[in-house]
mmCIF file of C-alpha atoms in Angstrom:
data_model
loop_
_atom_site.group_PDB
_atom_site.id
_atom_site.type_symbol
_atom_site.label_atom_id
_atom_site.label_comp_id
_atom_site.label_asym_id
_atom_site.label_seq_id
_atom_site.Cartn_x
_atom_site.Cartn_y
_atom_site.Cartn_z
ATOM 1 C CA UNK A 74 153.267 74.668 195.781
ATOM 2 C CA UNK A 75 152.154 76.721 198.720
ATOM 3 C CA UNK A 76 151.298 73.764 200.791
ATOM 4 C CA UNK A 77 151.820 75.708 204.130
ATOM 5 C CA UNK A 78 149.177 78.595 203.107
ATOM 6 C CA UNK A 79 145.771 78.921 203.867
ATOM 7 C CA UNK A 80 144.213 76.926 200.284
ATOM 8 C CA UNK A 81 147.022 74.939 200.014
ATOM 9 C CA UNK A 82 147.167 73.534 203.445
ATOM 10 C CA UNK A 83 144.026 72.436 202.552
ATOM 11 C CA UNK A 84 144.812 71.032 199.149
ATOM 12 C CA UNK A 85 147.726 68.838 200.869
ATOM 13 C CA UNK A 86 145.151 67.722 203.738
ATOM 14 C CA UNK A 87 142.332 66.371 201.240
ATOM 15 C CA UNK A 88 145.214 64.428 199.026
ATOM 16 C CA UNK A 89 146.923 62.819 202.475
ATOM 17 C CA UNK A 90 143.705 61.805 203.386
ATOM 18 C CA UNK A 91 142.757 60.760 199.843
ATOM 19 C CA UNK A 92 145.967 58.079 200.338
ATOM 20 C CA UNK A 93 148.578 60.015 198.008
ATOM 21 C CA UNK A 94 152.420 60.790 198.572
ATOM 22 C CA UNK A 95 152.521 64.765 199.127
ATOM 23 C CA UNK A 96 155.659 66.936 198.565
ATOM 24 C CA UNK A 97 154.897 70.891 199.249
ATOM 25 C CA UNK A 98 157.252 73.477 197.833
ATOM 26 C CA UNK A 99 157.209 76.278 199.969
ATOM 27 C CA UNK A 100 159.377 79.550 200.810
ATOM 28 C CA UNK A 101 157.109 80.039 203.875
ATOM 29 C CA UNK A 102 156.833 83.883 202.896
ATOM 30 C CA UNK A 103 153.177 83.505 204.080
ATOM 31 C CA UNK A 104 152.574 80.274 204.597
ATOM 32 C CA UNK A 105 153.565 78.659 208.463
ATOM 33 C CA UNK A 106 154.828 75.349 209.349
ATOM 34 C CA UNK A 107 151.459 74.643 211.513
ATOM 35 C CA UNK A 108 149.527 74.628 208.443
ATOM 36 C CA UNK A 109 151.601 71.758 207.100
ATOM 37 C CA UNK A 110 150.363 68.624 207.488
ATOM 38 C CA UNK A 111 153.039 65.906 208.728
ATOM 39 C CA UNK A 112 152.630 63.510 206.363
ATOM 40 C CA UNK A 113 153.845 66.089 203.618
ATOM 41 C CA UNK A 114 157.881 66.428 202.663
ATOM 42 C CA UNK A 115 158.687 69.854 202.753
ATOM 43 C CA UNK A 116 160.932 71.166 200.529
ATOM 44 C CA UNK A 117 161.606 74.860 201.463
ATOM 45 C CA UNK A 118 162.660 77.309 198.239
ATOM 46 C CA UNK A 119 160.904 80.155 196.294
ATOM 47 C CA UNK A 120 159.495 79.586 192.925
ATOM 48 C CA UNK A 121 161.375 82.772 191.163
ATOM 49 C CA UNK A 122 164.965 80.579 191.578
ATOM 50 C CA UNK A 123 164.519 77.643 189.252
ATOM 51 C CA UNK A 124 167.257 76.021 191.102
ATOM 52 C CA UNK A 125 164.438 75.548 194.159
ATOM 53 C CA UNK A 126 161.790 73.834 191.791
ATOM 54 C CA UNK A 127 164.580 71.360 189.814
ATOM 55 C CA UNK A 128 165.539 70.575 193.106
ATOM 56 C CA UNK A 129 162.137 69.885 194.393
ATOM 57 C CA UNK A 130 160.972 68.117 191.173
ATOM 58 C CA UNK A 131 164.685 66.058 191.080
ATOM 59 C CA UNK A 132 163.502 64.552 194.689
ATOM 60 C CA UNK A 133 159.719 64.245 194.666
ATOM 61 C CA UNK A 134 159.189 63.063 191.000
ATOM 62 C CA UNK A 135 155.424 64.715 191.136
ATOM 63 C CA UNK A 136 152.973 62.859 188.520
ATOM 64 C CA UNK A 137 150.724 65.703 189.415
ATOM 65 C CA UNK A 138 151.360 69.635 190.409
ATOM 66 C CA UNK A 139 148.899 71.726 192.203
ATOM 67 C CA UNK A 140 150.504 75.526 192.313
ATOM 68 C CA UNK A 141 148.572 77.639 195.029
ATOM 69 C CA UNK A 142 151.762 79.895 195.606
ATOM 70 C CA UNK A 143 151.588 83.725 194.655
ATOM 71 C CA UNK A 144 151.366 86.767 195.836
ATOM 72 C CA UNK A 145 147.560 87.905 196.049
ATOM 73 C CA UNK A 146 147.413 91.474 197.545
ATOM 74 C CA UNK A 147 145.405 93.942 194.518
ATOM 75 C CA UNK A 148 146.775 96.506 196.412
ATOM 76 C CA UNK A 149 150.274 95.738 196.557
ATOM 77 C CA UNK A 150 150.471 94.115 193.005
ATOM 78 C CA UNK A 151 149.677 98.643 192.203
ATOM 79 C CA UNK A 152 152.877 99.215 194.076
ATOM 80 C CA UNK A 153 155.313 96.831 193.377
ATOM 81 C CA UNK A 154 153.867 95.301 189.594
ATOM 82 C CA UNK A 155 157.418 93.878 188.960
ATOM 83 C CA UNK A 156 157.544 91.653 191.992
ATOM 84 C CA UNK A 157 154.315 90.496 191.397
ATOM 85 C CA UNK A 158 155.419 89.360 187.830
ATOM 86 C CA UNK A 159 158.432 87.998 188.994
ATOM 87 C CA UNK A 160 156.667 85.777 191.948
ATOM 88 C CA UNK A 161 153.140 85.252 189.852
ATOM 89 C CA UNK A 162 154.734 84.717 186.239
ATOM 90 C CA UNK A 163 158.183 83.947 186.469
ATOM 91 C CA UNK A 164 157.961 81.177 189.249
ATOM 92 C CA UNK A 165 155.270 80.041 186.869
ATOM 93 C CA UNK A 166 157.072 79.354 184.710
ATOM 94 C CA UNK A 167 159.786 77.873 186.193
ATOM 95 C CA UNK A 168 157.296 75.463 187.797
ATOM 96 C CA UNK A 169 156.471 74.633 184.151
ATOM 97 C CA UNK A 170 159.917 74.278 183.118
ATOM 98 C CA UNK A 171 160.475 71.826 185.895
ATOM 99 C CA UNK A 172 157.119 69.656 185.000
ATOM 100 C CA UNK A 173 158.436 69.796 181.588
ATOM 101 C CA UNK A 174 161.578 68.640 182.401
ATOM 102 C CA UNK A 175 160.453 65.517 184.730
ATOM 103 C CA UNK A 176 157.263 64.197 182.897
ATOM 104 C CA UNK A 177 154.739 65.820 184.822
ATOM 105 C CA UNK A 178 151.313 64.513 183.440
ATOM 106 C CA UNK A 179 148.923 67.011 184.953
ATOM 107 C CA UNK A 180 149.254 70.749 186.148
ATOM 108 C CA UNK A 181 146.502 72.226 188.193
ATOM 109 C CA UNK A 182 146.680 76.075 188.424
ATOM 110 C CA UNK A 183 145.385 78.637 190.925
ATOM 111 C CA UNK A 184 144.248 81.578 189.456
ATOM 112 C CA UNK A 185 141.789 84.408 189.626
ATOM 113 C CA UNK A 186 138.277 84.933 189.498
ATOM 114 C CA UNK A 187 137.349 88.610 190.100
ATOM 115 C CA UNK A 188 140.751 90.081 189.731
ATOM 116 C CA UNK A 189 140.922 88.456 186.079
ATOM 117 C CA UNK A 190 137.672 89.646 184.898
ATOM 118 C CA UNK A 191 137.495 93.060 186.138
ATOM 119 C CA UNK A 192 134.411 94.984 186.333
ATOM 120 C CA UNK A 193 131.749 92.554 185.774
ATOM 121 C CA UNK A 194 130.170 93.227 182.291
ATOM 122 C CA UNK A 195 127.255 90.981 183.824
ATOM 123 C CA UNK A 196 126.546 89.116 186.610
ATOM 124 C CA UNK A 197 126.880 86.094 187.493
ATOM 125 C CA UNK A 198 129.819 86.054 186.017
ATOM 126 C CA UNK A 199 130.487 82.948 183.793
ATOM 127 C CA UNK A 200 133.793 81.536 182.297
ATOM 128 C CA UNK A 201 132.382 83.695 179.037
ATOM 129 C CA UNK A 202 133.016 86.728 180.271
ATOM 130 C CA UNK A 203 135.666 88.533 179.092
ATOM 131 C CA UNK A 204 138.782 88.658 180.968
ATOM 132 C CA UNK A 205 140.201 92.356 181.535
ATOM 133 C CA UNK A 206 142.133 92.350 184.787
ATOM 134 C CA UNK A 207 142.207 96.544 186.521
ATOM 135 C CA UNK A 208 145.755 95.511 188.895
ATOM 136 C CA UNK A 209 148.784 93.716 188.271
ATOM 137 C CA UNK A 210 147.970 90.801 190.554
ATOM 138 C CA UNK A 211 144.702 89.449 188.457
ATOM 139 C CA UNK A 212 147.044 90.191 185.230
ATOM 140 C CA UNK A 213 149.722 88.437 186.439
ATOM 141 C CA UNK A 214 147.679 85.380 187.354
ATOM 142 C CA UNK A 215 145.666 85.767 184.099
ATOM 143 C CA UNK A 216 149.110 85.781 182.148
ATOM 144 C CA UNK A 217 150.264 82.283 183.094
ATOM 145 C CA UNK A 218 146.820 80.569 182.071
ATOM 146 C CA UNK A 219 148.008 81.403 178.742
ATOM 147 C CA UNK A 220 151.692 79.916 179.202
ATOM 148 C CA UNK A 221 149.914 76.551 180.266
ATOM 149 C CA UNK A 222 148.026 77.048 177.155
ATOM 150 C CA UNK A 223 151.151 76.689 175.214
ATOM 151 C CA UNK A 224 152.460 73.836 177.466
ATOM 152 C CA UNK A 225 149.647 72.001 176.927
ATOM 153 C CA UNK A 226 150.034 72.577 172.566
ATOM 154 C CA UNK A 227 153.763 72.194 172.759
ATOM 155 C CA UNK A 228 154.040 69.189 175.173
ATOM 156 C CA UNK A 229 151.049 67.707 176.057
ATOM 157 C CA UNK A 230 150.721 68.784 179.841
ATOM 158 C CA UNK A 231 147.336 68.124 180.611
ATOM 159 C CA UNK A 232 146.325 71.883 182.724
ATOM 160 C CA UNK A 233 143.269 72.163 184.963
ATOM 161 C CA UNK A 234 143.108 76.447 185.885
ATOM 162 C CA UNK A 235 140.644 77.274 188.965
ATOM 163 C CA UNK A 236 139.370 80.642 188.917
ATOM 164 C CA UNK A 237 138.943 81.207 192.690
ATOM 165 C CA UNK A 238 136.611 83.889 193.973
ATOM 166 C CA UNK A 239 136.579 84.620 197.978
ATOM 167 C CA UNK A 240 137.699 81.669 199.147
ATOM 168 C CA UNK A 241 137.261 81.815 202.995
ATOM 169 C CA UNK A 242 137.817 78.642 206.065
ATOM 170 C CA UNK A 243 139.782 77.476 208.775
ATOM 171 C CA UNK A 244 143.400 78.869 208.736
ATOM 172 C CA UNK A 245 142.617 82.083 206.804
ATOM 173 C CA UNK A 246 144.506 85.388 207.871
ATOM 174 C CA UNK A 247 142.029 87.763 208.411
ATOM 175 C CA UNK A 248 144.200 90.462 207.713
ATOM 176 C CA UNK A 249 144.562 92.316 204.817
ATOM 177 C CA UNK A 250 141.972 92.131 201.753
ATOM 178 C CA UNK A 251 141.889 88.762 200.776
ATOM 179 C CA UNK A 252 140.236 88.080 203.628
ATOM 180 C CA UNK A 253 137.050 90.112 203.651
ATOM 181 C CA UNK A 254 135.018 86.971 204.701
ATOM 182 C CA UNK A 255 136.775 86.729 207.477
ATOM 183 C CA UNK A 256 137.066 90.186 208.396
ATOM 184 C CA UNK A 257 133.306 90.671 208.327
ATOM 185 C CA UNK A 258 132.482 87.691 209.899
ATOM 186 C CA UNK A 259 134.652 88.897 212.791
ATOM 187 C CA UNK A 260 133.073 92.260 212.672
ATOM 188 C CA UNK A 261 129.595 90.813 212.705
ATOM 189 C CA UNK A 262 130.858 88.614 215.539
ATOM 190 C CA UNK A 263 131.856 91.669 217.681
ATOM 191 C CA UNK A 264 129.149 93.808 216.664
ATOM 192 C CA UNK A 265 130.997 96.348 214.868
ATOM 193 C CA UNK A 266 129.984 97.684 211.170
ATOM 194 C CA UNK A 267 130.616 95.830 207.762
ATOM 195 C CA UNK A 268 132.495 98.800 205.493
ATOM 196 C CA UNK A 269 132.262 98.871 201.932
#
């Protein structure tokens, strides 16, 4: 899911070249049809209608997911906490309903590093530390590692979650806050200041 974004452009990339079958379930809210690569079926539908996903899983018969798709603005997730939940946990979970329903054998999730944990109690930061999200967006991401907890107890669906800090490359918007790497590396570039 999210295959035409920024990570999961790249996620669809490394498993072409790695000699698999790709389908990408997209609504291409963010993510553009020059990020997908060509090899990849596209099936266009957002994650909060579990009509897109049955459809999607119906057709592609996935033995593996790999859900990049969310919303991921901190700032946003303040000001509109039930879209984030319905995007975040909701199309979660209808993604897991779907791998449910078709025999899915693995699920790999995208979640949160910073946003999850909060205010670092230490640093580094290990998977240890405790998890106590400050914005709707890292406790909406947070929320659905537990629901793959259950999946995996109540029907064996093997989960992999990936805690992502900044993740910065090639075909990152450098707008907005999730992309402060790029931001300041364009700064730095044109000589301006690096603001805190």
């Amino acid at each position: 899911t999210g295959g035409a974004g920024f990570i999961g452009s790249h996620v669809v990339d490394a498993y072409v070249a790695a000699g698999h079958e790709v389908s990408v379930l997209d609504n291409l809210s963010s993510g553009k049809l020059t990020n997908l690569n060509p090899a990849a079926t596209l099936y266009q539908a957002d994650i909060r209608d579990p009509q897109g996903p049955e459809r999607a899983f119906a057709a592609a018969r996935p033995e593996i997911v790999v859900h990049q798709a969310a919303l991921a603005d901190v700032r946003a997730s303040m000001r509109e906490p039930q879209l984030y939940a319905e995007v975040n946990i909701i199309g979660s979970i209808n993604l897991l309903e779907a791998a449910r329903r078709h025999g899915v054998r693995k699920f790999i999730y995208a979640s949160t590093g910073g946003a999850a944990y909060g205010e670092p109690e230490f640093v580094p930061v290990s998977e240890a530390h405790p998890v106590n999200p400050l914005d709707c967006y890292g406790a909406s991401k947070h929320t659905v590692e537990h629901y793959l907890f259950i999946y995996n107890h109540a029907y064996g669906l093997e989960t992999v979650t990936l805690r992502y800090a900044n993740v910065y490359g090639p075909r990152q918007d450098p707008h907005g806050e999730a992309g402060v790497v790029a931001i300041f590396t364009g700064r730095m570039l044109d000589g301006q200041p690096c603001t805190i």
